[in-house]
Coordinates of C-alpha atoms in Angstrom, one line a residue:
Chain D
M59 CA 17.3 -34.9 1.3
K60 CA 18.9 -31.5 2.2
I61 CA 16.8 -28.5 3.4
L62 CA 18.1 -25.0 3.4
V63 CA 16.5 -22.6 5.9
T64 CA 17.1 -18.9 5.9
V65 CA 17.0 -17.0 9.2
K66 CA 17.2 -13.2 9.7
R67 CA 18.1 -11.3 12.8
A68 CA 15.4 -8.7 13.3
V69 CA 14.3 -6.3 15.9
D70 CA 12.2 -8.3 18.4
Y71 CA 8.5 -8.1 17.8
T72 CA 7.8 -6.5 21.2
V73 CA 9.9 -3.4 20.4
R74 CA 8.1 -0.3 19.2
V75 CA 10.6 1.1 16.7
R76 CA 10.8 4.8 16.2
P77 CA 12.5 6.9 13.6
L78 CA 15.5 9.0 14.7
T79 CA 14.6 12.7 15.2
D80 CA 16.5 13.8 12.2
G81 CA 14.8 11.2 10.0
S82 CA 18.1 9.6 8.9
G83 CA 17.3 6.2 10.2
V84 CA 15.6 4.2 12.9
D85 CA 16.4 4.2 16.6
I86 CA 17.4 0.5 17.1
A87 CA 21.0 0.8 18.4
N88 CA 20.0 -0.7 21.7
A89 CA 16.9 -2.6 20.7
K90 CA 16.4 -6.3 21.6
M91 CA 17.1 -8.5 18.6
S92 CA 15.7 -11.9 17.8
M93 CA 15.2 -14.4 15.1
N94 CA 12.5 -13.2 12.7
P95 CA 9.4 -15.1 14.0
F96 CA 8.4 -16.5 10.6
D97 CA 11.9 -18.0 10.2
E98 CA 11.4 -19.9 13.5
I99 CA 8.4 -21.5 11.9
A100 CA 10.4 -22.4 8.8
L101 CA 13.1 -24.0 11.0
E102 CA 10.5 -25.9 13.1
Q103 CA 9.1 -27.3 9.8
A104 CA 12.6 -28.4 8.7
V105 CA 13.3 -30.1 12.0
Q106 CA 10.0 -31.9 11.9
L107 CA 10.8 -33.2 8.5
K108 CA 14.2 -34.4 9.7
E109 CA 12.6 -36.1 12.8
A110 CA 10.1 -37.8 10.4
G111 CA 13.1 -39.2 8.4
V112 CA 12.2 -37.2 5.3
A113 CA 15.2 -34.8 5.5
D114 CA 18.7 -35.8 6.5
E115 CA 20.5 -32.5 6.6
I116 CA 19.4 -29.0 7.6
V117 CA 21.6 -26.0 6.7
A118 CA 20.7 -22.6 8.2
V119 CA 21.8 -19.5 6.4
S120 CA 21.9 -15.9 7.6
I121 CA 23.1 -12.6 6.0
G122 CA 23.9 -9.8 8.4
N123 CA 26.5 -8.5 10.9
S124 CA 28.4 -10.5 13.4
G125 CA 25.4 -10.4 15.8
S126 CA 23.6 -12.7 13.4
Q127 CA 25.8 -15.5 14.8
D128 CA 23.4 -15.5 17.7
V129 CA 20.3 -16.4 15.6
L130 CA 22.4 -19.1 13.8
R131 CA 23.3 -20.6 17.2
S132 CA 19.6 -20.6 17.9
A133 CA 19.0 -22.3 14.6
L134 CA 21.6 -25.0 15.5
A135 CA 19.9 -25.4 18.9
F136 CA 16.6 -25.9 17.1
G137 CA 18.1 -28.8 15.1
A138 CA 20.0 -27.4 12.1
D139 CA 23.1 -29.4 11.4
R140 CA 25.3 -26.6 10.3
A141 CA 25.1 -22.9 9.7
L142 CA 26.5 -20.3 7.3
L143 CA 26.8 -16.6 8.0
V144 CA 27.4 -14.2 5.1
Q145 CA 28.8 -11.4 7.1
T146 CA 28.1 -7.8 6.2
D147 CA 27.2 -4.6 8.0
A148 CA 25.2 -3.3 5.0
V149 CA 21.4 -3.2 5.1
L150 CA 20.4 -5.0 1.9
E151 CA 17.4 -4.9 -0.3
P152 CA 15.5 -8.2 -0.8
V153 CA 16.7 -8.4 -4.4
A154 CA 20.3 -8.2 -3.2
V155 CA 19.7 -10.9 -0.6
S156 CA 18.2 -13.1 -3.3
R157 CA 21.4 -12.7 -5.4
I158 CA 23.4 -14.0 -2.5
L159 CA 21.0 -16.8 -1.6
A160 CA 20.8 -17.9 -5.3
K161 CA 24.6 -18.4 -5.2
I162 CA 24.4 -20.4 -1.9
T163 CA 21.5 -22.4 -3.1
A164 CA 23.4 -23.3 -6.3
D165 CA 26.4 -24.4 -4.2
E166 CA 24.4 -26.3 -1.6
A167 CA 21.9 -27.9 -4.0
P168 CA 19.1 -28.5 -1.5
Q169 CA 15.8 -30.1 -2.5
L170 CA 13.8 -27.6 -0.5
V171 CA 14.4 -24.0 0.7
L172 CA 12.2 -23.0 3.6
M173 CA 11.9 -19.3 4.5
G174 CA 9.7 -17.1 6.5
K175 CA 7.0 -15.3 4.5
Q176 CA 8.2 -11.9 5.6
A177 CA 10.7 -10.3 7.9
I178 CA 9.0 -8.1 10.5
D179 CA 11.5 -5.2 10.0
D180 CA 11.1 -4.2 6.4
D181 CA 7.8 -6.2 5.9
A182 CA 8.8 -6.7 2.2
S183 CA 7.7 -10.3 1.7
Q184 CA 9.8 -10.7 -1.4
T185 CA 12.9 -12.8 -0.9
P186 CA 11.4 -16.3 -1.2
Q187 CA 9.7 -15.5 -4.5
M188 CA 12.8 -13.8 -5.8
L189 CA 15.0 -16.8 -5.0
A190 CA 12.5 -19.2 -6.6
A191 CA 12.5 -17.0 -9.8
R192 CA 16.3 -16.8 -9.9
M193 CA 16.6 -20.6 -9.6
G194 CA 13.8 -21.2 -12.1
W195 CA 11.9 -23.2 -9.5
A196 CA 8.3 -23.3 -8.5
Q197 CA 7.2 -21.5 -5.3
G198 CA 4.7 -22.1 -2.6
T199 CA 4.2 -18.9 -0.6
F200 CA 2.3 -18.3 2.7
A201 CA 2.3 -22.0 3.6
C202 CA 0.0 -23.3 6.4
G203 CA 0.4 -27.0 5.4
L204 CA 3.3 -28.9 3.9
T205 CA 3.6 -32.6 2.8
M206 CA 6.8 -34.0 1.2
G207 CA 6.4 -36.5 -1.6
D208 CA 9.2 -38.2 -3.7
A209 CA 9.3 -35.7 -6.5
E210 CA 6.9 -33.1 -5.3
V211 CA 6.1 -31.1 -2.2
T212 CA 2.4 -30.3 -1.5
V213 CA 1.8 -26.9 0.0
V214 CA -1.5 -25.5 1.4
R215 CA -1.3 -21.7 1.0
E216 CA -3.1 -19.0 2.9
V217 CA -4.8 -16.9 0.2
D218 CA -7.4 -14.1 0.4
G219 CA -10.7 -15.7 1.0
G220 CA -9.4 -19.2 2.1
T221 CA -6.7 -21.6 1.2
Q222 CA -5.2 -23.0 -2.0
T223 CA -3.3 -26.3 -2.4
L224 CA -0.4 -26.6 -4.9
A225 CA 2.0 -29.4 -5.7
L226 CA 5.5 -28.1 -6.5
P227 CA 8.1 -30.1 -8.4
L228 CA 11.3 -30.4 -6.4
P229 CA 13.5 -28.6 -5.8
A230 CA 11.3 -25.7 -4.7
V231 CA 11.1 -22.7 -2.4
V232 CA 8.4 -22.6 0.3
S233 CA 7.6 -19.5 2.4
V234 CA 5.8 -20.2 5.6
D235 CA 2.9 -18.5 7.4
L236 CA 2.1 -18.6 11.1
R237 CA -0.4 -21.4 11.2
L238 CA 2.0 -24.0 9.8
N239 CA 3.3 -25.0 13.2
E240 CA 4.2 -23.9 16.8
P241 CA 8.0 -23.5 17.1
R242 CA 9.4 -25.5 20.0
Y243 CA 11.1 -23.9 23.1
L244 CA 14.8 -24.4 23.1
K245 CA 16.1 -26.7 25.8
L246 CA 19.4 -26.1 27.6
P247 CA 21.1 -29.4 26.4
D248 CA 20.2 -28.4 22.8
I249 CA 21.7 -24.9 23.3
M250 CA 24.9 -26.5 24.7
K251 CA 25.1 -29.0 21.9
A252 CA 24.7 -26.2 19.4
K253 CA 27.9 -24.7 20.5
R254 CA 29.8 -27.6 19.0
K255 CA 28.1 -27.6 15.7
P256 CA 29.8 -26.0 12.7
L257 CA 29.2 -22.3 12.0
E258 CA 31.0 -21.0 9.0
V259 CA 31.5 -17.2 8.5
Q260 CA 32.0 -15.9 5.0
P261 CA 32.6 -12.2 4.4
L262 CA 30.2 -10.8 1.8
E263 CA 33.0 -9.1 -0.1
E264 CA 34.6 -12.5 -0.8
M265 CA 31.5 -13.9 -2.5
G266 CA 31.8 -11.8 -5.6
V267 CA 28.1 -10.8 -5.5
D268 CA 27.0 -7.3 -6.4
V269 CA 24.6 -6.1 -3.8
G270 CA 23.9 -2.6 -5.2
T271 CA 20.5 -1.4 -6.2
K272 CA 19.0 1.8 -7.5
T273 CA 16.6 2.0 -4.6
R274 CA 17.2 3.6 -1.3
I275 CA 15.3 5.0 1.7
T276 CA 15.9 8.8 1.9
H277 CA 13.8 9.6 5.0
Y278 CA 12.3 7.9 8.0
A279 CA 9.2 9.5 9.7
E280 CA 6.7 8.9 12.4
P281 CA 3.3 7.9 11.1
P282 CA 0.5 10.5 11.6
E283 CA -0.6 10.6 15.2
R284 CA -4.2 10.0 16.2
K285 CA -6.2 12.5 18.3
P286 CA -6.8 11.4 21.9
G287 CA -10.0 9.5 22.3
V288 CA -12.8 9.6 24.8
R289 CA -14.1 7.1 27.4
V290 CA -17.8 6.3 27.0
Q291 CA -19.8 5.0 29.9
S292 CA -22.4 2.8 28.2
V293 CA -23.4 1.2 24.9
S294 CA -26.1 3.7 24.4
E295 CA -23.6 6.6 24.8
L296 CA -21.4 4.8 22.3
I297 CA -24.1 4.5 19.7
D298 CA -25.2 8.2 20.3
R299 CA -21.7 9.4 19.8
L300 CA -21.1 7.3 16.7
V301 CA -24.4 8.7 15.2
N302 CA -24.2 12.3 16.2
E303 CA -20.5 13.1 16.8
A304 CA -18.5 10.8 14.5
K305 CA -21.3 10.4 12.0
V306 CA -20.3 7.0 11.0
L307 CA -23.7 5.2 11.6
Chain S
M30 CA 6.4 5.2 -20.8
A31 CA 3.3 3.6 -19.4
V32 CA 2.4 1.8 -16.2
L33 CA 1.1 -1.8 -16.3
V34 CA -1.4 -2.8 -13.6
V35 CA -1.9 -6.5 -13.0
A36 CA -5.5 -7.2 -12.3
D37 CA -6.6 -9.3 -9.3
H38 CA -9.8 -11.3 -9.9
S39 CA -11.7 -14.3 -8.8
G40 CA -15.0 -15.9 -9.7
G41 CA -15.4 -13.6 -12.7
T42 CA -15.2 -10.5 -10.6
L43 CA -12.5 -7.9 -10.7
A44 CA -11.2 -7.3 -7.2
D45 CA -11.8 -3.8 -5.6
G46 CA -8.0 -3.6 -5.0
T47 CA -7.4 -3.4 -8.7
A48 CA -9.5 -0.2 -9.0
R49 CA -7.5 1.3 -6.1
T50 CA -4.2 0.2 -7.7
I51 CA -5.3 2.1 -10.9
T52 CA -5.7 5.2 -8.8
A53 CA -2.1 4.8 -7.5
A54 CA -0.8 4.1 -11.1
L55 CA -2.5 7.2 -12.5
E56 CA -0.6 9.3 -9.9
L57 CA 2.6 7.9 -11.4
D58 CA 1.8 8.2 -15.1
A59 CA -1.0 9.3 -17.3
T60 CA -1.0 6.1 -19.4
V61 CA -2.2 3.0 -17.5
D62 CA -2.8 -0.4 -19.1
V63 CA -4.4 -3.3 -17.2
L64 CA -3.3 -6.9 -17.7
V65 CA -6.1 -9.4 -17.2
A66 CA -5.1 -13.1 -17.3
G67 CA -7.4 -16.0 -16.8
E68 CA -8.9 -19.1 -18.4
H69 CA -12.1 -17.2 -19.1
A70 CA -11.4 -13.5 -18.4
Q71 CA -13.5 -11.5 -20.9
S72 CA -16.0 -10.3 -18.3
V73 CA -13.2 -9.3 -16.0
A74 CA -11.5 -7.5 -18.8
E75 CA -14.7 -5.5 -19.5
Q76 CA -15.0 -4.6 -15.8
A77 CA -11.4 -3.3 -16.0
A78 CA -12.0 -1.4 -19.3
A79 CA -14.8 0.4 -17.6
L80 CA -12.6 2.0 -14.9
N81 CA -11.9 5.6 -15.6
G82 CA -8.4 6.4 -16.6
V83 CA -7.5 3.0 -18.0
N84 CA -5.8 3.4 -21.4
R85 CA -6.4 -0.2 -22.6
V86 CA -6.9 -3.6 -21.2
R87 CA -4.6 -6.4 -22.3
I88 CA -6.3 -9.8 -22.0
C89 CA -4.6 -13.2 -22.0
E90 CA -7.0 -16.2 -21.9
D91 CA -5.3 -19.5 -21.4
A92 CA -5.8 -22.6 -19.2
A93 CA -2.3 -21.8 -17.8
Y94 CA -3.8 -18.8 -16.0
A95 CA -6.9 -20.5 -14.6
H96 CA -5.6 -20.0 -11.0
Q97 CA -3.2 -17.1 -11.8
L98 CA -0.2 -19.0 -10.3
A99 CA 3.0 -17.1 -9.8
E100 CA 5.2 -18.8 -12.3
P101 CA 3.1 -18.4 -15.5
M102 CA 1.8 -15.0 -14.4
A103 CA 5.4 -13.7 -13.9
T104 CA 6.4 -15.1 -17.3
L105 CA 3.4 -13.4 -19.0
I106 CA 4.1 -10.0 -17.4
L107 CA 7.8 -10.3 -18.4
S108 CA 6.8 -11.0 -22.0
I109 CA 5.3 -7.4 -22.3
I110 CA 7.4 -5.6 -19.7
D111 CA 9.6 -3.8 -22.2
E112 CA 6.6 -1.6 -23.1
Y113 CA 6.4 -0.2 -19.5
S114 CA 8.4 1.8 -17.1
A115 CA 6.5 0.4 -14.1
V116 CA 4.4 -2.6 -13.1
M117 CA 2.0 -2.4 -10.2
A118 CA -0.3 -4.9 -8.5
P119 CA -2.5 -4.8 -5.4
G120 CA -0.7 -5.9 -2.2
S121 CA -3.1 -8.9 -2.0
T122 CA -1.8 -12.5 -1.6
Q123 CA -1.9 -12.6 -5.4
G124 CA 0.1 -9.5 -6.0
R125 CA 2.6 -10.4 -3.3
D126 CA 3.0 -13.8 -4.8
V127 CA 3.7 -12.7 -8.3
L128 CA 5.5 -9.4 -8.5
P129 CA 8.8 -10.4 -6.7
R130 CA 9.4 -13.0 -9.4
V131 CA 9.1 -10.3 -12.0
A132 CA 11.5 -8.0 -10.0
A133 CA 14.0 -10.8 -9.6
V134 CA 14.2 -11.6 -13.3
L135 CA 14.6 -7.9 -14.1
D136 CA 17.1 -7.8 -11.2
V137 CA 15.6 -4.7 -9.7
A138 CA 14.5 -3.9 -6.2
Q139 CA 10.7 -4.1 -5.5
L140 CA 8.7 -1.7 -3.4
S141 CA 6.1 -3.5 -1.3
E142 CA 2.8 -1.9 -0.2
I143 CA 3.3 1.7 -1.0
T144 CA 0.9 4.1 0.7
R145 CA 1.7 7.3 -1.3
V146 CA 3.2 8.3 -4.7
I147 CA 5.2 11.4 -3.9
D148 CA 6.7 11.9 -7.4
K149 CA 7.8 9.7 -10.4
N150 CA 10.7 8.2 -8.4
T151 CA 9.6 8.7 -4.8
F152 CA 7.2 6.7 -2.8
E153 CA 6.2 6.2 0.8
R154 CA 5.8 2.8 2.5
P155 CA 5.3 1.6 6.0
I156 CA 8.1 -0.4 7.8
Y157 CA 8.4 -1.9 11.3
A158 CA 4.7 -2.7 11.5
G159 CA 3.8 0.8 10.4
N160 CA 5.6 2.4 13.3
V161 CA 7.9 4.1 10.7
M162 CA 7.0 5.6 7.3
A163 CA 9.9 5.3 4.9
T164 CA 10.4 7.6 1.9
V165 CA 11.9 5.5 -0.8
A166 CA 13.7 6.8 -3.9
C167 CA 13.4 4.2 -6.7
D168 CA 15.5 4.8 -9.9
E169 CA 15.3 1.3 -11.2
S170 CA 15.0 0.8 -14.9
T171 CA 11.6 -0.8 -14.3
Q172 CA 9.7 0.0 -11.1
V173 CA 8.0 -3.0 -9.6
I174 CA 5.5 -2.0 -7.0
T175 CA 2.7 -3.5 -4.9
V176 CA 0.1 -1.1 -3.4
R177 CA -1.4 -0.9 0.0
T178 CA -4.9 -0.6 -1.5
T179 CA -6.5 1.0 1.6
A180 CA -4.4 4.1 1.0
F181 CA -6.0 4.8 -2.4
E182 CA -9.6 5.4 -3.4
P183 CA -11.0 3.1 -6.1
A184 CA -11.1 4.5 -9.7
A185 CA -14.7 5.1 -10.7
S186 CA -16.2 3.3 -13.7
G187 CA -18.1 4.7 -16.7
Q188 CA -15.8 4.6 -19.7
S189 CA -15.0 1.7 -22.1
A190 CA -11.3 1.3 -23.0
L191 CA -10.0 -0.9 -25.8
I192 CA -9.5 -4.6 -25.0
E193 CA -6.6 -6.2 -26.8
A194 CA -5.4 -9.8 -26.7
V195 CA -1.8 -10.7 -25.6
P196 CA -0.4 -14.0 -26.8
A197 CA 0.4 -16.5 -24.0
P198 CA 4.2 -17.2 -23.7
E199 CA 5.4 -20.7 -23.1
T200 CA 4.8 -21.9 -19.5
P201 CA 7.9 -22.3 -17.3
V202 CA 8.5 -24.9 -14.6
A203 CA 5.4 -24.3 -12.4
A204 CA 3.4 -25.5 -9.5
R205 CA 0.5 -27.7 -10.2
F206 CA -2.9 -26.6 -8.9
V207 CA -4.5 -29.2 -6.6
E208 CA -7.5 -27.6 -5.0
E209 CA -8.8 -24.5 -3.3
S210 CA -11.1 -23.9 -0.5
V211 CA -12.5 -20.4 -0.7
V212 CA -15.2 -19.3 1.5
R213 CA -17.7 -17.1 -0.3
S214 CA -19.2 -14.8 2.3
E215 CA -22.3 -12.7 2.0
R216 CA -20.5 -10.1 4.0
P217 CA -18.5 -7.3 2.4
E218 CA -14.9 -8.0 1.8
L219 CA -12.6 -7.3 4.7
G220 CA -10.2 -5.1 2.7
S221 CA -12.9 -2.7 1.4
A222 CA -15.7 -2.8 3.9
K223 CA -16.9 0.5 5.4
V224 CA -17.4 -1.1 8.8
V225 CA -15.2 -3.8 10.3
I226 CA -15.8 -5.5 13.7
S227 CA -12.8 -7.6 14.9
G228 CA -12.4 -9.9 17.8
G229 CA -9.4 -10.9 19.8
R230 CA -8.4 -13.5 22.4
G231 CA -10.9 -11.9 24.8
V232 CA -13.8 -13.3 22.6
G233 CA -12.8 -16.7 24.0
S234 CA -14.0 -19.1 21.4
A235 CA -15.4 -19.7 17.9
E236 CA -18.8 -19.6 19.6
G237 CA -18.0 -16.1 21.0
F238 CA -17.5 -14.8 17.4
K239 CA -21.2 -15.5 16.8
L240 CA -21.9 -12.4 19.0
L241 CA -19.7 -10.4 16.7
E242 CA -21.5 -11.8 13.7
K243 CA -24.9 -10.6 15.0
V244 CA -23.5 -7.0 15.4
A245 CA -21.9 -7.3 12.0
D246 CA -25.3 -8.2 10.5
E247 CA -26.8 -5.0 11.9
L248 CA -23.9 -2.9 10.5
N249 CA -23.3 -4.7 7.2
A250 CA -19.8 -5.1 8.5
A251 CA -16.9 -7.4 7.6
I252 CA -15.5 -9.5 10.4
G253 CA -11.8 -9.4 11.3
A254 CA -9.6 -10.8 14.1
S255 CA -6.4 -10.3 15.9
R256 CA -3.5 -12.7 15.4
A257 CA -4.2 -14.1 18.9
A258 CA -7.7 -15.1 17.9
V259 CA -6.4 -16.8 14.7
D260 CA -3.7 -18.6 16.6
A261 CA -6.3 -19.8 19.1
G262 CA -8.3 -21.2 16.2
Y263 CA -11.4 -19.2 16.7
V264 CA -11.5 -18.0 13.1
P265 CA -9.6 -18.7 9.8
N266 CA -6.3 -16.9 9.1
D267 CA -7.7 -14.7 6.3
Y268 CA -9.7 -12.9 9.0
Q269 CA -6.4 -11.6 10.4
V270 CA -5.9 -7.9 10.6
G271 CA -2.4 -6.7 11.3
Q272 CA 1.2 -6.6 10.3
T273 CA 1.2 -10.2 9.1
G274 CA -2.4 -10.2 8.0
K275 CA -4.5 -7.7 6.2
A276 CA -4.5 -3.9 6.3
V277 CA -7.9 -2.3 6.6
A278 CA -9.0 1.3 6.7
P279 CA -12.8 1.4 7.2
D280 CA -14.9 4.4 8.3
L281 CA -15.6 2.5 11.5
Y282 CA -13.4 -0.2 13.2
I283 CA -14.7 -1.9 16.3
A284 CA -12.1 -3.9 18.2
V285 CA -13.7 -6.3 20.7
G286 CA -11.5 -8.1 23.2
I287 CA -8.4 -7.0 21.4
S288 CA -5.6 -5.7 23.6
G289 CA -4.1 -3.7 20.7
A290 CA -0.5 -4.9 20.2
I291 CA 1.5 -2.8 17.8
Q292 CA 1.3 -5.6 15.3
H293 CA -2.5 -5.3 15.3
W294 CA -2.5 -1.5 15.0
A295 CA -0.3 -1.8 12.0
G296 CA -3.3 -3.3 10.2
M297 CA -6.0 -0.9 11.2
K298 CA -4.5 2.4 12.3
D299 CA -5.8 4.2 9.2
S300 CA -9.4 3.5 10.1
K301 CA -11.3 6.8 10.4
V302 CA -13.0 6.0 13.7
V303 CA -11.8 3.3 16.1
V304 CA -14.0 1.9 18.9
A305 CA -12.6 -0.4 21.6
I306 CA -14.6 -2.7 23.8
N307 CA -12.5 -4.4 26.5
R308 CA -12.7 -5.2 30.1
D309 CA -9.0 -4.2 30.6
E310 CA -9.0 -0.4 30.9
D311 CA -5.2 -0.3 30.8
C312 CA -4.8 -2.2 27.4
P313 CA -3.4 -0.1 24.5
M314 CA -6.6 -0.5 22.5
I315 CA -8.7 1.2 25.1
Q316 CA -5.9 3.8 25.6
T317 CA -5.7 4.7 21.9
A318 CA -9.2 4.2 20.5
D319 CA -11.4 7.2 19.6
Y320 CA -14.2 5.8 21.6
A321 CA -13.4 3.3 24.4
L322 CA -15.9 1.3 26.3
V323 CA -14.6 -0.5 29.4
A324 CA -17.1 -3.4 29.7
D325 CA -17.5 -7.1 29.5
L326 CA -17.9 -7.9 25.8
F327 CA -20.4 -10.6 26.5
D328 CA -22.7 -8.0 28.0
A329 CA -21.9 -5.1 25.6
L330 CA -22.2 -7.0 22.3
P331 CA -25.9 -8.1 22.8
E332 CA -26.7 -4.6 24.0
L333 CA -24.9 -3.1 20.9
E334 CA -26.8 -5.4 18.6
E335 CA -30.1 -4.4 20.2
G336 CA -29.3 -0.7 20.1
L337 CA -28.3 -0.9 16.4
A338 CA -31.5 -2.8 15.6
Q339 CA -33.5 0.0 17.3
L340 CA -31.6 2.6 15.4
K341 CA -32.4 0.9 12.1
A342 CA -36.0 0.7 13.0
Q343 CA -36.3 4.4 13.6

């Protein structure tokens, strides 16, 4: 069984991103970049399925500039067998990404696509559902548990108020949440081995996919700032201030 | 053209997020319809029809919608989408599950978790864990939008709009429901509570959260948690407040043993008053809170509980 895993190169989660002063973009030119943390969880799940003998091939896909080769090398070090970069400098809307991924998914014909539930840059949380819809497949979003069967994958989902368990006919798309697993640390021999694994680079322009949308960000701004707070010395002072000053009790 | 709001409901109750989404929808267009789908959804439809500003409620009752799964829900929405210029849903796990499927079939970009309607084609939404607010121009043929419900007040109820049935389209390839485990809490819902008390890694254990519960009882508060506390297994994931969990905006947010990483702030920075209780006076939560108490939470929480009990007795 083949599993497709999507990985996105995103600003590292420790970086506090700020808008440019003229509001034309965000100041990330020199920011540390990493694999989107939820995509690591998706990869880890794929590797565990391969180690369990359920999957026999893992293909990692990324869409982005040449820097995305780094996250694909990490994916190969995790245990992906081969990697594909759709290279573009453009910043794409999730719907455009889903057009590209639908084409790749149709070509690769995996039984399962594993994806992070959201990327921590645009926080959209759309692409997995969009890919599932384009393929006409069932989806299991926000997965915290996953069991492969012969014709179905059973997914436990994080939903408001608790969890929900669904059985999806294969092939299917699953988006993963943080409790699914704990991604492994990469070991040096795996990183060395990854350098010899195949990484194909395909320019986006050669794919014949229209990535245009009628949606665009026109301005980037700082969120409203909070007033500086006060230090209270005791619990009784805290209660007093909440009652008499903030008037929230 | 009108706006279609997809209702969120469970256990026969319309979710508060739907009333808030209606407020956002009314800022976009004067005509707002609500779609209620379920196996038995009449009472939910009546709750929706009572919300002021609703033009009409469209109800679809069928076993296919018993759990409002994404595949049949998206197909149902698409069967009536031609009548609307926009479709909106709360940014709940339900809305986030369903709407991207609709957008993909329409081949339009979706806007996730808007916090403001600026005009008919312009919206605001947070990106990068809320560190940046993006103004987004959306000229798609159909606007597909989820709403950050904490940014909008709930529509009041009092009216009684028309309720009309919608035929159920044929069900596509879909997931099969197996089971669900939903904890029904006596406490207010995290997303709409007036007071939230959240614990972090500093709380130390599931046992430690009992101290928070006692304070929450005094305040009629919902209980939240940082990602670290969820990761450590102290509380379930749906307690999680932050970039990858829930966004809350209560009148009072009490952060206990939470260092205050930017990912956590993303989920609670719109709270009116923020209180931090932490031993570490250098942590961002203490530095940024409106009221900061540098103290051991295991001493401070019982004291707080007692002080609040006394306050109530007065």
